[in-house]
Coordinates of C-alpha atoms and ligand atoms in Angstrom, one line a residue:
M1 CA 195.1 -37.3 147.9
R2 CA 196.0 -33.4 148.6
N3 CA 198.4 -31.7 146.4
P4 CA 201.3 -29.9 148.1
V5 CA 201.4 -26.5 147.6
I6 CA 203.9 -23.5 148.3
L7 CA 202.9 -20.3 148.6
D8 CA 205.1 -17.3 147.6
T9 CA 203.8 -14.1 149.0
D10 CA 204.0 -10.3 150.3
P11 CA 201.1 -10.1 152.2
G12 CA 199.0 -7.9 151.2
I13 CA 195.2 -8.4 151.9
D14 CA 194.7 -10.4 148.7
D15 CA 197.6 -12.7 149.4
A16 CA 196.0 -13.2 152.9
L17 CA 192.8 -14.8 151.4
A18 CA 194.9 -17.0 149.1
I19 CA 196.7 -18.2 152.2
L20 CA 193.1 -18.4 154.1
L21 CA 191.8 -20.3 151.0
A22 CA 194.4 -22.8 150.6
L23 CA 193.7 -23.4 154.4
I24 CA 190.3 -24.2 154.1
S25 CA 190.7 -26.2 150.4
P26 CA 190.8 -30.2 151.1
E27 CA 192.4 -30.4 147.6
V28 CA 195.8 -28.3 149.1
E29 CA 198.2 -29.4 151.5
L30 CA 199.8 -25.9 152.2
R31 CA 203.7 -27.1 152.9
G32 CA 204.6 -23.4 153.3
V33 CA 204.4 -19.8 152.9
T34 CA 207.4 -18.2 151.8
V35 CA 207.4 -14.4 152.1
T36 CA 209.3 -11.3 150.2
G37 CA 208.8 -7.8 149.7
G38 CA 206.5 -6.3 147.8
N39 CA 202.6 -5.0 148.7
C40 CA 204.8 -4.2 152.0
S41 CA 208.3 -5.0 153.6
M42 CA 209.3 -8.3 153.9
L43 CA 209.3 -8.5 157.9
A44 CA 206.0 -6.7 157.7
G45 CA 204.7 -9.6 155.0
L46 CA 206.3 -11.8 157.2
A47 CA 204.5 -11.0 160.6
N48 CA 201.4 -10.6 158.5
A49 CA 201.3 -14.4 157.2
R50 CA 202.1 -15.4 160.7
S51 CA 199.2 -13.6 162.0
V52 CA 197.0 -14.7 159.6
L53 CA 197.7 -18.3 160.0
S54 CA 197.4 -17.7 163.8
M55 CA 194.1 -16.4 163.5
A56 CA 193.0 -19.1 162.0
R57 CA 194.5 -21.4 164.1
R58 CA 197.2 -22.9 161.8
S59 CA 200.4 -22.3 163.5
D60 CA 201.7 -25.5 162.4
I61 CA 202.2 -24.3 158.9
P62 CA 205.6 -23.1 158.5
V63 CA 206.3 -19.7 157.7
C64 CA 209.5 -18.8 155.7
A65 CA 211.4 -15.1 156.1
G66 CA 212.7 -14.4 152.0
V67 CA 214.3 -12.2 149.9
S68 CA 213.8 -8.3 151.2
T69 CA 214.3 -6.5 148.1
P70 CA 214.1 -7.1 144.3
L71 CA 217.5 -8.0 142.7
L72 CA 218.8 -4.9 141.2
R73 CA 215.9 -2.3 142.3
P74 CA 214.7 -0.5 145.2
L75 CA 211.7 -2.2 147.0
Y76 CA 208.5 -0.2 146.0
T77 CA 205.7 -0.7 148.1
A78 CA 201.5 -0.9 147.8
A79 CA 200.4 1.1 151.2
E80 CA 197.9 2.8 149.3
T81 CA 196.5 -0.2 148.1
H82 CA 197.1 -2.6 151.0
G83 CA 197.2 -0.1 154.1
A84 CA 200.3 1.0 155.8
S85 CA 200.6 -2.9 157.5
G86 CA 199.8 -4.6 154.4
L87 CA 196.3 -5.8 155.9
G88 CA 194.2 -2.8 155.6
Y89 CA 192.0 -1.8 158.5
A90 CA 192.9 -5.4 159.9
V91 CA 194.3 -5.6 163.2
L92 CA 195.6 -8.8 164.1
P93 CA 197.2 -10.0 167.3
D94 CA 200.7 -10.9 166.9
A95 CA 201.3 -14.5 166.3
T96 CA 202.4 -16.4 169.2
H97 CA 204.5 -18.5 166.7
A98 CA 208.0 -18.2 165.3
H99 CA 208.9 -18.3 161.2
T100 CA 210.5 -20.9 159.9
A101 CA 214.3 -20.5 160.7
T102 CA 214.8 -22.0 156.9
H103 CA 215.4 -19.3 154.3
A104 CA 212.6 -19.2 151.6
V105 CA 214.5 -20.1 148.8
D106 CA 215.9 -22.8 150.8
F107 CA 212.5 -24.1 151.8
I108 CA 211.5 -23.5 148.4
I109 CA 214.1 -25.6 146.6
E110 CA 214.3 -28.5 149.6
E111 CA 210.3 -29.1 149.1
I112 CA 210.5 -29.5 145.3
M113 CA 213.5 -31.5 145.1
A114 CA 212.3 -33.6 148.0
H115 CA 209.1 -34.3 146.3
P116 CA 210.0 -34.2 142.7
G117 CA 207.2 -34.0 140.2
Q118 CA 204.9 -33.2 142.8
V119 CA 204.9 -29.7 144.4
S120 CA 202.9 -26.8 143.1
L121 CA 204.5 -23.6 143.2
V122 CA 202.2 -20.5 143.7
P123 CA 203.7 -17.3 143.3
V124 CA 201.7 -14.2 143.8
A125 CA 204.6 -11.7 144.8
P126 CA 207.3 -10.0 143.0
L127 CA 209.3 -12.8 141.5
T128 CA 212.3 -12.5 143.6
N129 CA 212.4 -15.5 145.9
I130 CA 211.6 -17.7 142.6
A131 CA 214.1 -16.3 140.7
M132 CA 216.8 -17.2 143.2
A133 CA 215.7 -20.3 144.0
V134 CA 216.0 -21.1 140.2
R135 CA 219.3 -19.5 140.1
K136 CA 220.7 -21.5 143.5
E137 CA 219.3 -24.7 142.2
P138 CA 218.4 -25.0 138.6
R139 CA 217.2 -29.0 139.0
I140 CA 213.9 -27.2 140.3
V141 CA 213.0 -26.3 136.9
A142 CA 212.6 -29.9 136.0
A143 CA 211.7 -31.1 139.5
V144 CA 208.3 -28.9 140.2
K145 CA 205.1 -30.2 139.0
E146 CA 203.9 -26.6 138.5
V147 CA 204.3 -23.0 138.9
I148 CA 201.3 -20.7 139.0
I149 CA 202.1 -17.4 139.1
M150 CA 199.6 -14.0 139.3
G151 CA 201.5 -11.4 137.6
G152 CA 201.9 -9.3 134.1
A153 CA 199.7 -7.2 132.5
V154 CA 199.8 -9.0 129.4
R155 CA 196.8 -7.2 126.8
V156 CA 195.6 -4.9 128.9
D157 CA 197.3 -1.6 130.5
G158 CA 199.0 -2.4 133.5
N159 CA 197.7 -1.6 137.4
T160 CA 201.3 0.1 138.6
T161 CA 202.7 1.9 135.5
S162 CA 200.6 2.4 132.3
L163 CA 202.3 -0.8 131.2
A164 CA 202.9 -2.9 133.8
E165 CA 201.4 -4.9 136.6
F166 CA 202.8 -4.4 140.6
N167 CA 204.6 -8.0 140.7
F168 CA 206.1 -7.9 138.0
Y169 CA 206.9 -4.2 137.6
V170 CA 208.6 -4.4 141.3
D171 CA 210.9 -7.0 140.5
P172 CA 211.2 -7.5 136.5
H173 CA 214.6 -8.9 136.4
A174 CA 213.4 -11.8 138.8
A175 CA 210.1 -11.6 136.3
H176 CA 212.3 -12.1 133.4
I177 CA 214.8 -14.9 134.9
V178 CA 211.5 -17.0 136.1
M179 CA 209.7 -16.7 132.5
Q180 CA 212.6 -17.4 130.7
S181 CA 213.4 -20.7 133.2
G182 CA 212.0 -23.3 131.5
M183 CA 209.3 -24.0 134.4
P184 CA 205.9 -25.2 133.5
I185 CA 204.2 -21.8 134.4
T186 CA 200.8 -21.1 134.0
L187 CA 200.6 -17.2 134.1
V188 CA 197.1 -15.6 135.9
P189 CA 197.5 -12.2 134.5
W190 CA 195.9 -8.6 135.8
D191 CA 193.9 -8.9 132.8
I192 CA 192.1 -12.0 134.4
T193 CA 191.9 -10.8 138.0
R194 CA 191.2 -7.4 138.0
D195 CA 187.6 -8.7 137.0
V196 CA 187.4 -11.1 139.9
M197 CA 185.5 -8.7 142.6
L198 CA 184.4 -9.2 145.8
Y199 CA 181.7 -7.2 146.4
Q200 CA 180.3 -5.7 150.3
S201 CA 177.4 -8.1 149.7
H202 CA 179.8 -10.8 150.1
I203 CA 181.1 -9.6 153.0
E204 CA 177.8 -8.9 154.6
Q205 CA 177.2 -12.9 154.1
L206 CA 180.3 -13.4 155.9
L207 CA 179.5 -11.1 158.5
A208 CA 176.5 -13.2 159.5
I209 CA 179.1 -16.1 161.0
Q210 CA 180.7 -14.7 164.5
S211 CA 184.3 -15.4 164.0
P212 CA 187.9 -13.7 163.5
V213 CA 187.8 -15.2 160.2
S214 CA 184.9 -13.1 158.8
R215 CA 185.8 -9.8 161.2
F216 CA 189.6 -10.1 159.5
L217 CA 188.0 -10.4 155.7
A218 CA 185.6 -7.4 156.7
D219 CA 188.2 -5.4 158.3
A220 CA 190.9 -6.2 155.5
T221 CA 188.5 -5.4 152.5
R222 CA 187.3 -3.1 153.9
F223 CA 190.3 -0.8 153.1
Y224 CA 190.8 -2.7 149.7
L225 CA 187.3 -1.9 148.7
E226 CA 187.7 1.8 149.3
F227 CA 191.1 1.9 147.4
H228 CA 189.0 0.4 144.4
L229 CA 186.3 2.8 144.6
S230 CA 189.1 5.8 144.8
S231 CA 191.1 4.8 142.1
F232 CA 189.0 2.6 139.8
G233 CA 185.6 4.0 140.5
V234 CA 184.2 0.6 141.1
A235 CA 182.4 -0.7 144.2
G236 CA 184.1 -4.1 144.6
C237 CA 187.5 -5.2 145.0
A238 CA 189.7 -7.5 142.4
I239 CA 190.9 -10.6 144.7
N240 CA 193.8 -11.4 142.5
D241 CA 195.8 -14.2 144.4
P242 CA 193.4 -16.6 145.5
V243 CA 192.5 -17.1 141.4
A244 CA 196.2 -18.4 141.1
L245 CA 195.8 -20.7 144.4
A246 CA 192.7 -22.0 143.0
L247 CA 193.8 -22.8 139.8
T248 CA 195.9 -25.7 141.4
F249 CA 192.5 -27.8 142.3
W250 CA 190.0 -26.0 139.7
P251 CA 191.8 -25.8 136.3
D252 CA 188.3 -26.1 134.6
L253 CA 187.4 -22.5 135.4
A254 CA 190.0 -21.2 133.3
Q255 CA 190.9 -21.1 129.3
Y256 CA 194.1 -21.4 128.4
E257 CA 196.4 -20.3 125.8
Y258 CA 200.2 -21.3 125.3
V259 CA 202.3 -18.2 124.3
H260 CA 205.7 -16.8 124.5
V261 CA 205.8 -14.1 127.3
D262 CA 209.0 -12.2 128.4
V263 CA 209.4 -9.3 130.8
E264 CA 211.0 -5.4 130.1
H265 CA 213.9 -5.3 132.4
V266 CA 216.0 -2.8 130.5
S267 CA 213.8 0.3 129.5
E268 CA 212.5 2.7 132.6
L269 CA 209.8 3.8 130.8
S270 CA 208.0 -0.1 130.2
M271 CA 209.8 -1.7 133.2
G272 CA 207.9 -4.4 133.9
K273 CA 205.7 -5.0 130.7
S274 CA 204.7 -8.5 129.7
V275 CA 205.6 -8.6 125.9
I276 CA 203.3 -11.6 124.6
T277 CA 204.2 -13.3 121.2
Y278 CA 201.4 -15.7 120.1
V279 CA 202.9 -18.9 119.2
G280 CA 199.8 -20.9 118.0
D281 CA 200.3 -22.0 114.5
T282 CA 203.5 -24.0 114.1
T283 CA 203.5 -23.6 110.4
H284 CA 206.0 -21.1 109.0
P285 CA 204.9 -18.5 108.2
P286 CA 201.8 -19.3 109.7
R287 CA 198.6 -20.5 107.6
D288 CA 196.1 -18.0 107.2
T289 CA 198.4 -15.1 107.9
D290 CA 198.7 -12.4 105.7
I291 CA 201.5 -9.7 105.0
T292 CA 201.2 -8.0 107.3
G293 CA 200.8 -10.7 110.4
F294 CA 196.9 -11.0 110.9
N295 CA 195.6 -14.5 111.1
R296 CA 192.6 -14.8 109.5
S297 CA 191.4 -17.5 111.2
L298 CA 192.4 -17.0 114.6
G299 CA 191.0 -13.2 114.1
K300 CA 194.2 -12.0 115.4
W301 CA 197.6 -10.8 114.7
Q302 CA 200.0 -13.2 114.7
N303 CA 204.1 -12.7 114.8
V304 CA 205.7 -14.4 111.8
Y305 CA 208.9 -14.3 114.6
R306 CA 207.5 -16.9 116.8
P307 CA 209.9 -18.5 119.6
V308 CA 208.9 -22.0 121.4
P309 CA 205.9 -21.1 124.1
N310 CA 207.2 -20.7 127.5
V311 CA 203.6 -20.1 129.6
R312 CA 200.6 -21.4 129.3
L313 CA 198.6 -18.3 129.8
V314 CA 195.1 -17.9 131.0
T315 CA 193.2 -16.0 128.6
G316 CA 189.8 -16.5 130.4
F317 CA 188.0 -17.4 133.6
D318 CA 184.6 -18.2 135.1
H319 CA 185.0 -15.4 138.0
E320 CA 181.2 -15.8 138.9
R321 CA 181.8 -19.5 139.8
F322 CA 184.8 -18.8 141.1
I323 CA 183.8 -15.9 143.4
A324 CA 180.8 -18.0 144.9
R325 CA 182.6 -20.9 145.5
F326 CA 185.4 -18.4 147.4
V327 CA 182.7 -17.1 149.4
E328 CA 181.3 -20.4 150.6
R329 CA 184.9 -21.6 151.4
M330 CA 185.4 -18.6 153.6
M331 CA 182.1 -19.3 155.5
Q332 CA 183.2 -22.7 155.7
L333 CA 186.6 -21.6 157.5
A334 CA 184.3 -18.6 159.5
M335 CA 182.2 -21.8 161.0
Q336 CA 185.5 -23.8 161.7
V337 CA 187.1 -20.9 163.4
P338 CA 184.4 -19.6 165.9
T339 CA 184.9 -16.5 168.1
Ligands
LIG1 C1 199.1 -8.2 142.7 O1 200.0 -7.0 143.1 C2 199.6 -7.0 144.8 O2 199.2 -5.6 145.0 C3 198.7 -7.9 144.7 O3 199.1 -8.9 145.8 C4 198.7 -9.0 143.9 O4 199.5 -10.4 144.0 C5 198.3 -7.5 141.7 O5 198.9 -6.7 140.6
LIG2 CA1 200.3 -10.3 146.1

């Protein structure tokens, strides 16, 4: 049986890749794509989501406009990473179908409440729409099956400021609300996704298939590859968002740890920083923990203050297996959508 999934996006090159992965994955029933501002404006992202679905000949998938600006801060976009349009060098024809009239926040609420315990919510954007949905209909907290979020730099430097990852930096207040909501959250942070690299060799494989899908992937990622080379000195591009989507059906690719995560939303200097507290040992004070808080059996610092875990954090990921499977699925999709 296919698992109903809502993808909340700010498309965005890697958001587009997540949409395409959802379309070709037999495990997924993509119920809808919801959009907020982030990599580009909400309206540009909406047009991108519709064009990508049109290009893949899946105009039947609902696309919903969401909240345009973060809860309290002005929108901060990422044209240097994703290009002025949000899709790198890709130029897609305008979509022929309109977006769905339902607002993204209402769509999320309606889908989750109509199918309690069944819908996987996969936010790969600033968490504005999700925070609004939680505030508008708190019963979604208990009704959602799982929430798999791409966001946060938990144990590494940020990719937007030295402390913060982009999705959490853009709307730190929303990220804070969502983290504290009580929803069953799996967090896939930048710590993990920065190593999930697509290379030019993968693109060459795809280009062997004549299809609008392979041309789109080549044009969009060319920009992304150039950005990664000039900014990080690496020859590949990190495809963050498809990882979160993939964990709805390939959970075994990851290792997890239950922790507490909150998001800084007061200090300008550390805005959007993910603050982790390890909660592994339930004894108090933790067994094997010395006076400085160092836990000898875990080999890491463990705070004596231990709140209840609110997040299943991805701490390891088999990126080689994932990338091989991702490329394989993109090839399948390209073959399904011939020129
Ligand atoms: C996240 O920020 C955006 O640029 C990407 O689409 C991804 O969701 C990575 O930090
Ligand atoms: Ca994104």
